[in-house]
Amino acid sequence: MGTEDASHAALVCHPHPLYGGTLHNKVVFHTMKALNSFGFPVLRFNFRGTGLSQGEHDNGRGELDDVRTALDWLENEYRQPILFAGFSFGAAVGLRAACPDRRVSALIALGVPVSPIDNRAYEYDFLSACTKPKLFVSGDRDQFGPRTQLEKMIESVAEPKQLVMIAAADHFFEGRLREMRESVEGWIKKTIVSGTAS
């Protein structure tokens, strides 16, 4: 299936720029490949001040605008519902922009940081009003997403939602990228391809 026939387009956001996060991150790459496997065109980009992107890191504030700009580009280019996916910082920032955006039909959050990364705790209260389908994938040894804290946060998230914990995986899914990718693909097949999210 060519991308011109795709039912959705997709956006994938990378982890924290100040700690080496770029669009070339392994988790971002494997997520892109999972989305591509369904024929969805996928946009990866560098947040402001990362790689060749202009500007400076803005502690998640300006990065919200980066996500919105990427969503604008996808809408103009493909005119299809958009799937959002983000890893770590990319999930924390991207969910905030994507949840209220009418163009986004479903959300994938990988390695959601519930413990502070940069001496900053991320808030997810807005997810209690986000009724789009949501997949959360984390490692059960995630140093920024301890299981108890993560499960407590997800309790307050609106349905529909699913949490997948990858056994023996750390924050970066080191040695467990295949399981992470299979979790994403399985959820897309069930939730998106079967037609429940449009």
Coordinates of C-alpha atoms in Angstrom, one line a residue, residues 87-88 110-117 124 137-154 163-166 169-173:
F87 CA 9.0 8.7 23.6
S88 CA 10.0 10.1 27.0
L110 CA 6.5 5.2 25.1
G111 CA 8.5 5.5 28.3
V112 CA 6.3 8.2 29.8
P113 CA 8.4 10.0 32.4
V114 CA 6.5 10.1 35.7
S115 CA 9.7 10.8 37.7
P116 CA 11.6 14.1 37.0
I117 CA 14.1 13.9 34.1
Y124 CA -0.6 14.5 33.1
V137 CA 4.3 1.2 26.7
S138 CA 7.0 1.2 29.4
G139 CA 9.7 -1.1 30.7
D140 CA 9.2 -2.6 34.1
R141 CA 12.7 -1.4 35.0
D142 CA 12.2 2.2 33.6
Q143 CA 14.2 4.5 35.8
F144 CA 12.0 7.5 34.9
G145 CA 8.7 5.6 35.1
P146 CA 8.6 3.4 38.2
R147 CA 5.7 0.9 37.8
T148 CA 3.8 2.0 40.9
Q149 CA 3.9 5.7 40.0
L150 CA 3.1 5.0 36.3
E151 CA 0.1 2.8 37.2
K152 CA -1.2 5.4 39.6
M153 CA -0.9 8.1 36.9
I154 CA -2.7 5.9 34.3
L163 CA -0.8 -0.1 29.4
V164 CA 1.9 -2.6 28.3
M165 CA 4.8 -3.3 30.6
I166 CA 7.8 -4.8 28.8
A169 CA 13.2 -3.4 29.9
D170 CA 14.7 -0.1 31.0
H171 CA 13.7 3.4 30.0
F172 CA 15.3 3.0 26.6
F173 CA 14.0 -0.5 26.0

